[in-house]
mmCIF file of C-alpha atoms and ligand atoms in Angstrom:
data_model
loop_
_atom_site.group_PDB
_atom_site.id
_atom_site.type_symbol
_atom_site.label_atom_id
_atom_site.label_comp_id
_atom_site.label_asym_id
_atom_site.label_seq_id
_atom_site.Cartn_x
_atom_site.Cartn_y
_atom_site.Cartn_z
ATOM 1 C CA UNK A 1 23.569 -96.689 -40.859
ATOM 2 C CA UNK A 2 25.665 -94.907 -43.370
ATOM 3 C CA UNK A 3 29.042 -94.602 -44.921
ATOM 4 C CA UNK A 4 30.572 -91.127 -45.158
ATOM 5 C CA UNK A 5 33.152 -90.007 -47.647
ATOM 6 C CA UNK A 6 34.903 -86.651 -47.911
ATOM 7 C CA UNK A 7 36.728 -85.921 -51.165
ATOM 8 C CA UNK A 8 39.193 -83.041 -51.312
ATOM 9 C CA UNK A 9 36.968 -80.971 -49.041
ATOM 10 C CA UNK A 10 38.017 -77.342 -48.716
ATOM 11 C CA UNK A 11 36.723 -74.357 -46.763
ATOM 12 C CA UNK A 12 37.728 -70.724 -47.041
ATOM 13 C CA UNK A 13 36.314 -67.869 -45.004
ATOM 14 C CA UNK A 14 37.275 -64.855 -47.173
ATOM 15 C CA UNK A 15 41.055 -65.206 -47.430
ATOM 16 C CA UNK A 16 41.413 -67.615 -44.483
ATOM 17 C CA UNK A 17 41.928 -71.197 -45.679
ATOM 18 C CA UNK A 18 40.456 -73.227 -42.810
ATOM 19 C CA UNK A 19 39.930 -76.751 -44.242
ATOM 20 C CA UNK A 20 42.515 -77.924 -46.755
ATOM 21 C CA UNK A 21 41.870 -80.831 -49.072
ATOM 22 C CA UNK A 22 40.440 -83.341 -46.600
ATOM 23 C CA UNK A 23 40.037 -86.910 -47.897
ATOM 24 C CA UNK A 24 38.378 -89.276 -45.456
ATOM 25 C CA UNK A 25 36.230 -92.407 -45.406
ATOM 26 C CA UNK A 26 34.131 -93.385 -42.406
ATOM 27 C CA UNK A 27 32.615 -96.845 -42.722
ATOM 28 C CA UNK A 28 29.130 -97.995 -41.833
ATOM 29 C CA UNK A 29 28.718 -98.219 -38.051
ATOM 30 C CA UNK A 30 32.126 -96.750 -37.360
ATOM 31 C CA UNK A 31 32.724 -94.370 -34.437
ATOM 32 C CA UNK A 32 35.146 -91.760 -35.759
ATOM 33 C CA UNK A 33 36.697 -89.143 -33.452
ATOM 34 C CA UNK A 34 38.178 -85.830 -34.629
ATOM 35 C CA UNK A 35 40.912 -84.419 -32.401
ATOM 36 C CA UNK A 36 43.320 -81.528 -32.867
ATOM 37 C CA UNK A 37 44.376 -78.230 -31.320
ATOM 38 C CA UNK A 38 41.823 -75.479 -30.776
ATOM 39 C CA UNK A 39 41.098 -73.687 -34.060
ATOM 40 C CA UNK A 40 42.305 -76.510 -36.328
ATOM 41 C CA UNK A 41 38.870 -76.783 -37.975
ATOM 42 C CA UNK A 42 37.104 -79.688 -36.204
ATOM 43 C CA UNK A 43 33.779 -77.902 -35.713
ATOM 44 C CA UNK A 44 33.938 -76.340 -39.164
ATOM 45 C CA UNK A 45 34.406 -79.756 -40.769
ATOM 46 C CA UNK A 46 31.534 -81.191 -38.723
ATOM 47 C CA UNK A 47 29.278 -78.296 -39.722
ATOM 48 C CA UNK A 48 30.208 -78.866 -43.364
ATOM 49 C CA UNK A 49 29.192 -82.527 -43.074
ATOM 50 C CA UNK A 50 25.895 -81.419 -41.491
ATOM 51 C CA UNK A 51 25.343 -78.873 -44.254
ATOM 52 C CA UNK A 52 25.450 -75.899 -41.869
ATOM 53 C CA UNK A 53 28.517 -74.575 -43.746
ATOM 54 C CA UNK A 54 28.983 -74.758 -47.490
ATOM 55 C CA UNK A 55 32.029 -76.447 -49.008
ATOM 56 C CA UNK A 56 34.316 -74.064 -50.893
ATOM 57 C CA UNK A 57 35.543 -77.062 -52.866
ATOM 58 C CA UNK A 58 35.358 -80.860 -52.923
ATOM 59 C CA UNK A 59 32.435 -83.169 -52.250
ATOM 60 C CA UNK A 60 30.677 -84.962 -49.405
ATOM 61 C CA UNK A 61 29.060 -88.352 -50.000
ATOM 62 C CA UNK A 62 26.731 -90.266 -47.713
ATOM 63 C CA UNK A 63 26.136 -93.842 -48.848
ATOM 64 C CA UNK A 64 27.778 -92.884 -52.154
ATOM 65 C CA UNK A 65 25.110 -90.249 -52.636
ATOM 66 C CA UNK A 66 26.620 -86.791 -53.295
ATOM 67 C CA UNK A 67 25.029 -84.506 -50.673
ATOM 68 C CA UNK A 68 27.426 -81.568 -51.104
ATOM 69 C CA UNK A 69 24.627 -79.244 -52.223
ATOM 70 C CA UNK A 70 21.822 -80.764 -50.146
ATOM 71 C CA UNK A 71 20.067 -78.773 -47.424
ATOM 72 C CA UNK A 72 20.864 -79.972 -43.861
ATOM 73 C CA UNK A 73 17.371 -81.442 -43.442
ATOM 74 C CA UNK A 74 17.823 -83.642 -46.522
ATOM 75 C CA UNK A 75 21.073 -85.232 -45.342
ATOM 76 C CA UNK A 76 19.619 -87.510 -42.668
ATOM 77 C CA UNK A 77 22.015 -86.215 -40.028
ATOM 78 C CA UNK A 78 21.494 -85.383 -36.348
ATOM 79 C CA UNK A 79 23.949 -83.146 -34.535
ATOM 80 C CA UNK A 80 24.514 -82.830 -30.773
ATOM 81 C CA UNK A 81 26.322 -79.724 -29.547
ATOM 82 C CA UNK A 82 28.266 -78.793 -26.445
ATOM 83 C CA UNK A 83 25.462 -76.376 -25.501
ATOM 84 C CA UNK A 84 22.441 -78.668 -25.328
ATOM 85 C CA UNK A 85 20.147 -76.149 -27.034
ATOM 86 C CA UNK A 86 16.973 -77.539 -25.462
ATOM 87 C CA UNK A 87 13.717 -75.552 -25.571
ATOM 88 C CA UNK A 88 13.253 -74.302 -21.991
ATOM 89 C CA UNK A 89 9.441 -74.103 -22.129
ATOM 90 C CA UNK A 90 9.018 -77.698 -23.343
ATOM 91 C CA UNK A 91 9.118 -80.896 -21.305
ATOM 92 C CA UNK A 92 11.762 -83.525 -21.938
ATOM 93 C CA UNK A 93 9.212 -85.532 -23.904
ATOM 94 C CA UNK A 94 8.273 -82.525 -26.063
ATOM 95 C CA UNK A 95 11.925 -81.594 -26.578
ATOM 96 C CA UNK A 96 12.780 -85.084 -27.728
ATOM 97 C CA UNK A 97 9.789 -85.361 -30.026
ATOM 98 C CA UNK A 98 9.942 -81.851 -31.480
ATOM 99 C CA UNK A 99 11.891 -82.729 -34.632
ATOM 100 C CA UNK A 100 9.429 -85.498 -35.445
ATOM 101 C CA UNK A 101 6.445 -83.234 -34.773
ATOM 102 C CA UNK A 102 7.847 -80.654 -37.217
ATOM 103 C CA UNK A 103 8.239 -83.503 -39.720
ATOM 104 C CA UNK A 104 4.505 -84.244 -39.186
ATOM 105 C CA UNK A 105 5.100 -87.722 -37.789
ATOM 106 C CA UNK A 106 2.064 -89.506 -36.347
ATOM 107 C CA UNK A 107 1.768 -88.598 -32.599
ATOM 108 C CA UNK A 108 1.487 -92.233 -31.476
ATOM 109 C CA UNK A 109 4.664 -93.032 -33.357
ATOM 110 C CA UNK A 110 6.440 -90.013 -31.836
ATOM 111 C CA UNK A 111 5.485 -91.201 -28.369
ATOM 112 C CA UNK A 112 6.717 -94.719 -29.081
ATOM 113 C CA UNK A 113 10.080 -93.479 -30.409
ATOM 114 C CA UNK A 114 10.602 -90.991 -27.587
ATOM 115 C CA UNK A 115 9.878 -93.663 -24.978
ATOM 116 C CA UNK A 116 12.259 -96.109 -26.623
ATOM 117 C CA UNK A 117 15.063 -93.524 -26.728
ATOM 118 C CA UNK A 118 14.345 -92.491 -23.127
ATOM 119 C CA UNK A 119 14.682 -96.136 -22.098
ATOM 120 C CA UNK A 120 18.052 -96.446 -23.859
ATOM 121 C CA UNK A 121 19.268 -93.288 -22.102
ATOM 122 C CA UNK A 122 17.658 -94.147 -18.753
ATOM 123 C CA UNK A 123 15.660 -90.923 -18.569
ATOM 124 C CA UNK A 124 12.139 -92.383 -18.712
ATOM 125 C CA UNK A 125 11.347 -90.942 -15.276
ATOM 126 C CA UNK A 126 12.274 -87.434 -16.468
ATOM 127 C CA UNK A 127 9.962 -87.194 -19.481
ATOM 128 C CA UNK A 128 7.551 -84.783 -17.760
ATOM 129 C CA UNK A 129 10.222 -82.374 -16.511
ATOM 130 C CA UNK A 130 11.488 -79.148 -18.056
ATOM 131 C CA UNK A 131 15.195 -78.627 -18.832
ATOM 132 C CA UNK A 132 15.742 -76.225 -15.908
ATOM 133 C CA UNK A 133 14.830 -79.031 -13.507
ATOM 134 C CA UNK A 134 17.525 -81.346 -14.877
ATOM 135 C CA UNK A 135 21.221 -81.752 -14.107
ATOM 136 C CA UNK A 136 23.804 -81.077 -16.814
ATOM 137 C CA UNK A 137 24.237 -84.767 -17.494
ATOM 138 C CA UNK A 138 20.486 -85.298 -17.765
ATOM 139 C CA UNK A 139 20.166 -82.367 -20.182
ATOM 140 C CA UNK A 140 22.908 -83.833 -22.317
ATOM 141 C CA UNK A 141 21.048 -87.142 -22.383
ATOM 142 C CA UNK A 142 17.907 -85.362 -23.553
ATOM 143 C CA UNK A 143 19.920 -83.688 -26.336
ATOM 144 C CA UNK A 144 21.278 -87.095 -27.376
ATOM 145 C CA UNK A 145 17.752 -88.552 -27.122
ATOM 146 C CA UNK A 146 16.430 -85.859 -29.422
ATOM 147 C CA UNK A 147 19.042 -86.945 -31.965
ATOM 148 C CA UNK A 148 18.277 -90.662 -31.528
ATOM 149 C CA UNK A 149 14.505 -90.380 -32.125
ATOM 150 C CA UNK A 150 15.114 -88.850 -35.537
ATOM 151 C CA UNK A 151 16.809 -92.104 -36.573
ATOM 152 C CA UNK A 152 19.467 -90.278 -38.568
ATOM 153 C CA UNK A 153 21.852 -91.983 -40.956
ATOM 154 C CA UNK A 154 24.723 -90.227 -39.260
ATOM 155 C CA UNK A 155 25.272 -88.776 -35.782
ATOM 156 C CA UNK A 156 27.546 -85.763 -35.333
ATOM 157 C CA UNK A 157 28.713 -84.807 -31.838
ATOM 158 C CA UNK A 158 30.675 -81.616 -31.122
ATOM 159 C CA UNK A 159 32.278 -81.902 -27.665
ATOM 160 C CA UNK A 160 29.027 -83.103 -26.097
ATOM 161 C CA UNK A 161 30.496 -83.746 -22.651
ATOM 162 C CA UNK A 162 32.729 -80.703 -22.199
ATOM 163 C CA UNK A 163 30.216 -78.780 -20.066
ATOM 164 C CA UNK A 164 29.961 -81.560 -17.496
ATOM 165 C CA UNK A 165 31.970 -81.884 -14.296
ATOM 166 C CA UNK A 166 34.713 -84.501 -14.157
ATOM 167 C CA UNK A 167 32.725 -87.263 -12.442
ATOM 168 C CA UNK A 168 29.716 -86.839 -14.712
ATOM 169 C CA UNK A 169 31.967 -86.824 -17.757
ATOM 170 C CA UNK A 170 33.322 -90.220 -16.833
ATOM 171 C CA UNK A 171 29.801 -91.530 -16.230
ATOM 172 C CA UNK A 172 28.502 -90.162 -19.538
ATOM 173 C CA UNK A 173 31.545 -91.464 -21.372
ATOM 174 C CA UNK A 174 30.833 -94.996 -20.221
ATOM 175 C CA UNK A 175 27.162 -94.447 -21.061
ATOM 176 C CA UNK A 176 28.115 -93.319 -24.555
ATOM 177 C CA UNK A 177 30.231 -96.428 -24.980
ATOM 178 C CA UNK A 178 27.097 -98.416 -24.067
ATOM 179 C CA UNK A 179 24.851 -96.465 -26.397
ATOM 180 C CA UNK A 180 27.438 -96.883 -29.117
ATOM 181 C CA UNK A 181 27.116 -100.661 -28.997
ATOM 182 C CA UNK A 182 23.323 -100.545 -28.708
ATOM 183 C CA UNK A 183 22.758 -98.145 -31.600
ATOM 184 C CA UNK A 184 25.525 -99.404 -33.874
ATOM 185 C CA UNK A 185 25.363 -96.149 -35.867
ATOM 186 C CA UNK A 186 27.931 -94.189 -37.803
ATOM 187 C CA UNK A 187 29.174 -91.404 -35.528
ATOM 188 C CA UNK A 188 31.540 -88.471 -35.967
ATOM 189 C CA UNK A 189 32.597 -87.161 -32.577
ATOM 190 C CA UNK A 190 34.733 -84.122 -31.779
ATOM 191 C CA UNK A 191 36.541 -83.969 -28.453
ATOM 192 C CA UNK A 192 39.490 -82.443 -26.633
ATOM 193 C CA UNK A 193 39.497 -85.293 -24.163
ATOM 194 C CA UNK A 194 42.229 -87.889 -24.698
ATOM 195 C CA UNK A 195 40.407 -90.601 -22.788
ATOM 196 C CA UNK A 196 37.169 -90.081 -24.723
ATOM 197 C CA UNK A 197 39.081 -90.257 -27.985
ATOM 198 C CA UNK A 198 41.048 -93.361 -27.025
ATOM 199 C CA UNK A 199 38.143 -95.286 -25.504
ATOM 200 C CA UNK A 200 35.215 -94.405 -27.780
ATOM 201 C CA UNK A 201 36.868 -94.295 -31.179
ATOM 202 C CA UNK A 202 37.140 -97.058 -33.721
ATOM 203 C CA UNK A 203 39.121 -94.540 -35.727
ATOM 204 C CA UNK A 204 40.800 -91.284 -34.694
ATOM 205 C CA UNK A 205 41.448 -88.448 -37.140
ATOM 206 C CA UNK A 206 44.167 -86.036 -35.975
ATOM 207 C CA UNK A 207 43.730 -82.600 -37.539
ATOM 208 C CA UNK A 208 46.113 -79.661 -37.603
ATOM 209 C CA UNK A 209 45.628 -76.359 -39.439
ATOM 210 C CA UNK A 210 42.792 -77.816 -41.519
ATOM 211 C CA UNK A 211 44.754 -80.872 -42.675
ATOM 212 C CA UNK A 212 44.751 -84.519 -41.608
ATOM 213 C CA UNK A 213 47.983 -85.500 -39.879
ATOM 214 C CA UNK A 214 47.051 -89.143 -39.327
ATOM 215 C CA UNK A 215 44.045 -91.473 -39.346
ATOM 216 C CA UNK A 216 44.084 -94.744 -37.455
ATOM 217 C CA UNK A 217 42.870 -96.949 -34.647
ATOM 218 C CA UNK A 218 43.579 -95.383 -31.226
ATOM 219 C CA UNK A 219 46.319 -97.794 -30.234
ATOM 220 C CA UNK A 220 47.995 -97.558 -33.650
ATOM 221 C CA UNK A 221 48.251 -93.802 -33.214
ATOM 222 C CA UNK A 222 49.591 -94.312 -29.714
ATOM 223 C CA UNK A 223 52.200 -96.912 -30.620
ATOM 224 C CA UNK A 224 53.070 -95.724 -34.141
ATOM 225 C CA UNK A 225 52.490 -91.985 -34.472
ATOM 226 C CA UNK A 226 53.248 -90.987 -38.073
ATOM 227 C CA UNK A 227 55.056 -87.829 -37.065
ATOM 228 C CA UNK A 228 56.234 -85.724 -34.169
ATOM 229 C CA UNK A 229 53.005 -83.730 -34.051
ATOM 230 C CA UNK A 230 50.777 -86.802 -33.593
ATOM 231 C CA UNK A 231 53.296 -88.225 -31.103
ATOM 232 C CA UNK A 232 52.974 -85.092 -28.980
ATOM 233 C CA UNK A 233 49.210 -84.861 -29.398
ATOM 234 C CA UNK A 234 48.031 -88.394 -28.594
ATOM 235 C CA UNK A 235 48.728 -89.412 -24.990
ATOM 236 C CA UNK A 236 48.575 -87.620 -21.670
ATOM 237 C CA UNK A 237 50.885 -86.395 -20.241
ATOM 238 C CA UNK A 238 52.318 -85.869 -23.699
ATOM 239 C CA UNK A 239 55.313 -87.754 -25.054
ATOM 240 C CA UNK A 240 58.695 -86.342 -24.009
ATOM 241 C CA UNK A 241 60.447 -85.073 -27.148
ATOM 242 C CA UNK A 242 64.143 -84.227 -26.959
ATOM 243 C CA UNK A 243 66.381 -82.749 -29.679
ATOM 244 C CA UNK A 244 68.829 -85.430 -30.843
ATOM 245 C CA UNK A 245 71.720 -85.973 -33.290
ATOM 246 C CA UNK A 246 72.385 -89.322 -35.014
ATOM 247 C CA UNK A 247 75.522 -91.194 -33.932
ATOM 248 C CA UNK A 248 75.555 -94.729 -35.311
ATOM 249 C CA UNK A 249 73.129 -97.392 -36.551
ATOM 250 C CA UNK A 250 73.141 -100.459 -34.342
ATOM 251 C CA UNK A 251 71.012 -103.335 -35.660
ATOM 252 C CA UNK A 252 67.394 -102.113 -36.038
ATOM 253 C CA UNK A 253 68.159 -99.113 -33.835
ATOM 254 C CA UNK A 254 69.975 -95.835 -33.999
ATOM 255 C CA UNK A 255 72.122 -94.428 -31.233
ATOM 256 C CA UNK A 256 71.580 -90.708 -30.837
ATOM 257 C CA UNK A 257 73.219 -87.924 -28.827
ATOM 258 C CA UNK A 258 71.029 -85.757 -26.612
ATOM 259 C CA UNK A 259 72.020 -82.503 -24.895
ATOM 260 C CA UNK A 260 74.576 -82.689 -22.061
ATOM 261 C CA UNK A 261 76.419 -85.560 -23.776
ATOM 262 C CA UNK A 262 73.800 -88.222 -23.056
ATOM 263 C CA UNK A 263 73.399 -91.095 -25.495
ATOM 264 C CA UNK A 264 70.314 -93.226 -26.017
ATOM 265 C CA UNK A 265 69.105 -95.764 -28.575
ATOM 266 C CA UNK A 266 65.741 -96.008 -30.299
ATOM 267 C CA UNK A 267 64.234 -98.092 -33.126
ATOM 268 C CA UNK A 268 64.882 -96.610 -36.550
ATOM 269 C CA UNK A 269 63.580 -97.993 -39.847
ATOM 270 C CA UNK A 270 65.591 -95.870 -42.275
ATOM 271 C CA UNK A 271 69.167 -94.746 -42.865
ATOM 272 C CA UNK A 272 69.845 -91.336 -41.365
ATOM 273 C CA UNK A 273 72.541 -88.974 -42.616
ATOM 274 C CA UNK A 274 74.999 -87.557 -40.134
ATOM 275 C CA UNK A 275 74.005 -84.086 -38.996
ATOM 276 C CA UNK A 276 70.235 -84.603 -39.485
ATOM 277 C CA UNK A 277 68.251 -82.842 -36.763
ATOM 278 C CA UNK A 278 66.140 -85.472 -34.946
ATOM 279 C CA UNK A 279 63.701 -85.714 -32.067
ATOM 280 C CA UNK A 280 63.927 -88.552 -29.592
ATOM 281 C CA UNK A 281 60.552 -89.452 -28.075
ATOM 282 C CA UNK A 282 59.657 -91.451 -24.994
ATOM 283 C CA UNK A 283 56.280 -91.488 -23.224
ATOM 284 C CA UNK A 284 56.122 -90.592 -19.510
ATOM 285 C CA UNK A 285 54.539 -93.969 -18.717
ATOM 286 C CA UNK A 286 57.476 -95.763 -20.346
ATOM 287 C CA UNK A 287 60.071 -94.203 -18.037
ATOM 288 C CA UNK A 288 61.095 -95.767 -14.729
ATOM 289 C CA UNK A 289 62.791 -93.741 -12.002
ATOM 290 C CA UNK A 290 66.008 -95.572 -11.039
ATOM 291 C CA UNK A 291 69.466 -94.817 -9.574
ATOM 292 C CA UNK A 292 71.515 -92.415 -11.768
ATOM 293 C CA UNK A 293 74.111 -95.069 -12.657
ATOM 294 C CA UNK A 294 71.401 -97.432 -13.932
ATOM 295 C CA UNK A 295 70.230 -95.320 -16.893
ATOM 296 C CA UNK A 296 71.706 -93.389 -19.783
ATOM 297 C CA UNK A 297 69.150 -90.613 -19.298
ATOM 298 C CA UNK A 298 69.754 -88.787 -16.007
ATOM 299 C CA UNK A 299 68.776 -85.588 -14.267
ATOM 300 C CA UNK A 300 67.577 -83.715 -11.204
ATOM 301 C CA UNK A 301 64.013 -84.015 -9.974
ATOM 302 C CA UNK A 302 62.388 -80.565 -10.036
ATOM 303 C CA UNK A 303 58.805 -81.278 -9.036
ATOM 304 C CA UNK A 304 56.971 -84.365 -7.816
ATOM 305 C CA UNK A 305 53.196 -84.503 -8.337
ATOM 306 C CA UNK A 306 51.634 -87.179 -6.145
ATOM 307 C CA UNK A 307 48.158 -88.181 -7.320
ATOM 308 C CA UNK A 308 47.852 -91.154 -4.968
ATOM 309 C CA UNK A 309 47.466 -93.894 -7.545
ATOM 310 C CA UNK A 310 50.318 -92.537 -9.630
ATOM 311 C CA UNK A 311 53.184 -90.059 -9.396
ATOM 312 C CA UNK A 312 54.531 -87.616 -12.000
ATOM 313 C CA UNK A 313 58.224 -86.721 -11.759
ATOM 314 C CA UNK A 314 59.394 -83.602 -13.576
ATOM 315 C CA UNK A 315 63.083 -84.144 -14.180
ATOM 316 C CA UNK A 316 65.557 -81.691 -15.723
ATOM 317 C CA UNK A 317 67.347 -84.052 -18.114
ATOM 318 C CA UNK A 318 69.208 -83.442 -21.395
ATOM 319 C CA UNK A 319 68.345 -79.767 -21.113
ATOM 320 C CA UNK A 320 64.576 -80.326 -20.938
ATOM 321 C CA UNK A 321 61.758 -80.957 -18.516
ATOM 322 C CA UNK A 322 61.219 -84.702 -18.869
ATOM 323 C CA UNK A 323 58.120 -86.207 -17.250
ATOM 324 C CA UNK A 324 58.086 -89.725 -15.846
ATOM 325 C CA UNK A 325 54.749 -91.231 -14.802
ATOM 326 C CA UNK A 326 55.022 -94.107 -12.371
ATOM 327 C CA UNK A 327 52.413 -96.180 -10.562
ATOM 328 C CA UNK A 328 51.811 -95.721 -6.825
ATOM 329 C CA UNK A 329 53.766 -93.413 -4.538
ATOM 330 C CA UNK A 330 57.532 -92.972 -4.249
ATOM 331 C CA UNK A 331 60.006 -91.770 -1.642
ATOM 332 C CA UNK A 332 62.008 -89.824 -4.219
ATOM 333 C CA UNK A 333 61.577 -86.069 -3.747
ATOM 334 C CA UNK A 334 62.554 -82.811 -5.440
ATOM 335 C CA UNK A 335 66.310 -82.260 -5.659
ATOM 336 C CA UNK A 336 67.152 -85.958 -6.007
ATOM 337 C CA UNK A 337 69.403 -87.077 -8.853
ATOM 338 C CA UNK A 338 67.792 -89.927 -10.710
ATOM 339 C CA UNK A 339 68.154 -92.087 -13.760
ATOM 340 C CA UNK A 340 65.265 -92.489 -16.194
ATOM 341 C CA UNK A 341 65.308 -96.038 -17.542
ATOM 342 C CA UNK A 342 63.280 -97.271 -20.518
ATOM 343 C CA UNK A 343 62.951 -100.153 -22.932
ATOM 344 C CA UNK A 344 64.485 -98.879 -26.223
ATOM 345 C CA UNK A 345 61.708 -100.683 -28.138
ATOM 346 C CA UNK A 346 59.247 -98.172 -26.670
ATOM 347 C CA UNK A 347 61.240 -95.126 -27.767
ATOM 348 C CA UNK A 348 60.597 -93.201 -31.009
ATOM 349 C CA UNK A 349 62.697 -91.216 -33.441
ATOM 350 C CA UNK A 350 61.416 -88.437 -35.690
ATOM 351 C CA UNK A 351 62.927 -85.988 -38.099
ATOM 352 C CA UNK A 352 62.845 -82.799 -36.025
ATOM 353 C CA UNK A 353 59.270 -81.512 -36.392
ATOM 354 C CA UNK A 354 58.599 -84.167 -39.017
ATOM 355 C CA UNK A 355 57.889 -87.764 -39.819
ATOM 356 C CA UNK A 356 58.702 -90.878 -37.867
ATOM 357 C CA UNK A 357 61.888 -92.758 -38.787
HETATM 358 N N1 ATP B 401 32.233 -68.031 -39.850
HETATM 359 C C1 ATP B 401 33.578 -67.916 -39.771
HETATM 360 N N2 ATP B 401 34.210 -66.885 -40.362
HETATM 361 C C2 ATP B 401 35.556 -66.777 -40.298
HETATM 362 N N3 ATP B 401 36.356 -67.655 -39.669
HETATM 363 C C3 ATP B 401 35.784 -68.701 -39.062
HETATM 364 C C4 ATP B 401 34.368 -68.898 -39.074
HETATM 365 N N4 ATP B 401 34.083 -70.020 -38.384
HETATM 366 C C5 ATP B 401 35.268 -70.519 -37.957
HETATM 367 N N5 ATP B 401 36.284 -69.713 -38.360
HETATM 368 C C6 ATP B 401 37.711 -69.939 -38.097
HETATM 369 O O1 ATP B 401 38.037 -71.242 -38.544
HETATM 370 C C7 ATP B 401 39.031 -71.817 -37.711
HETATM 371 C C8 ATP B 401 38.564 -73.179 -37.248
HETATM 372 O O2 ATP B 401 37.493 -73.020 -36.357
HETATM 373 P P1 ATP B 401 36.761 -74.258 -35.679
HETATM 374 O O3 ATP B 401 35.660 -73.720 -34.844
HETATM 375 O O4 ATP B 401 36.411 -75.219 -36.732
HETATM 376 O O5 ATP B 401 37.917 -74.848 -34.787
HETATM 377 P P2 ATP B 401 37.882 -76.074 -33.762
HETATM 378 O O6 ATP B 401 38.928 -77.034 -34.212
HETATM 379 O O7 ATP B 401 36.497 -76.570 -33.626
HETATM 380 O O8 ATP B 401 38.372 -75.382 -32.426
HETATM 381 P P3 ATP B 401 37.920 -75.646 -30.892
HETATM 382 O O9 ATP B 401 38.671 -76.863 -30.475
HETATM 383 O O10 ATP B 401 38.401 -74.431 -30.188
HETATM 384 O O11 ATP B 401 36.431 -75.808 -30.864
HETATM 385 C C9 ATP B 401 39.274 -70.824 -36.578
HETATM 386 O O12 ATP B 401 40.442 -70.101 -36.873
HETATM 387 C C10 ATP B 401 38.046 -69.940 -36.630
HETATM 388 O O13 ATP B 401 38.360 -68.663 -36.180
HETATM 389 MG MG1 MG B 402 35.105 -76.599 -32.067
#
C-alpha cells in the first residue's frame, strides 16, 4: 500500500498548459477517482504519476519518497489501460506473468502469484487460452491480473471498462468493487461513468482545464457541490441550472426570481447583493410532477422518456428545458401543463458560473 502526494504539479506541452498546479493527497488504501470533461487532463495526470510523462514543474511523492525524477519501473506502479494491451501470441498465464519474468522472478513464484491473481479474478479456467479466445470482459480481467501479480504500491486505471458493453460493464464494476475490498490497495481510477465514480470511489477528484474543481467523498460532492461546474458534472441526468435574480432573504433561504416571473426559494449561506447574477439548481430526481397550481415552478411537457422503471419529463419551464426524473410510469404526456414541486432544502444557489452560496 502507498500514500500518494502531488505538490504543485504542472504540465506544459510546448505552449499548451495542460496541468495547472495540482495539489492532491491520496491516502493509503484509498480508491481515488478522477472525473472531468474530455481533454481536461485526466490521462495526462495519470501518466505523470506513472512516470510516462515528465512533470514540467512540481513534485510527486509516493510514501513521502520523491519519485518525480524516477523511471516508471522504479515507482512501484501498475497501470491498466482502456485498450488491454495483451500480447496476442501469449497465453493468459504467460501474459499475466510476463512482467515478473522480465524482472527475473523465480518461475515457481511467478506461477504461484499468477494462480492467486487468477483465483481473485475468477479466470483460473482461462489460464491456457490466448487473448483472441477471450471475451472483452475476460481480457480486461487478464489486464487487471497482470497488474495485480506485480504487487505494485499503487494501481492506476485509465477508463478500464469503457470498451465493454453495458451489461458487462455493470458486472465488471461490481467485480472491481469486490477486488477493491480484497486487495485493499491505493488506486487512482479515471472514468467518464458517473455510476463507477459514485460507487467505487472513496474520494472523487473533479478536474477541469487541468485544475481541481473539488475533491471529496462521492455523496459530499453530490449534496454539496462547491460550484456550479461540479453541480452540473456530478449526477445524471445533470442538475437543472436556471438563471436567477435575488429577491429577499427569508430565514436560512433566499427567494429568487426565475424567467417568466416565477419565484422559488433555496438555501443560502451568505448575504447576496441585489442584482447579482445567480444560478438556481435542482436535481431531476428531486422534482415531482404535480398539478400546475401546486408548484411555483411550472411549464409545458415537451418530451416524455419512459424507461419502465423510471420516467424522464422534459419540461419547458422558466425559459429552459427542465428535466424531472420520477420513479415508475406516469399518465402525463407531452403537451400537458404541469407543476414541478421540490423540497427547498434540496435546491442549490450559485453565483452564475461560480461558487455555491
Ligand atoms: N503529447 C501531447 N502533446 C500535446 N498535447 C497533448 C499531449 N498529450 C495530451 N495532450 C493534450 O492535453 C490535453 C489533456 O489530454 P488528456 O488525454 O489528459 O485528457 P483526458 O482528460 O484524459 O481526456 P479524455 O476524457 O478524452 O480521455 C488535451 O488537450 C490533449 O490534446
Ligand atoms: Mg483520457
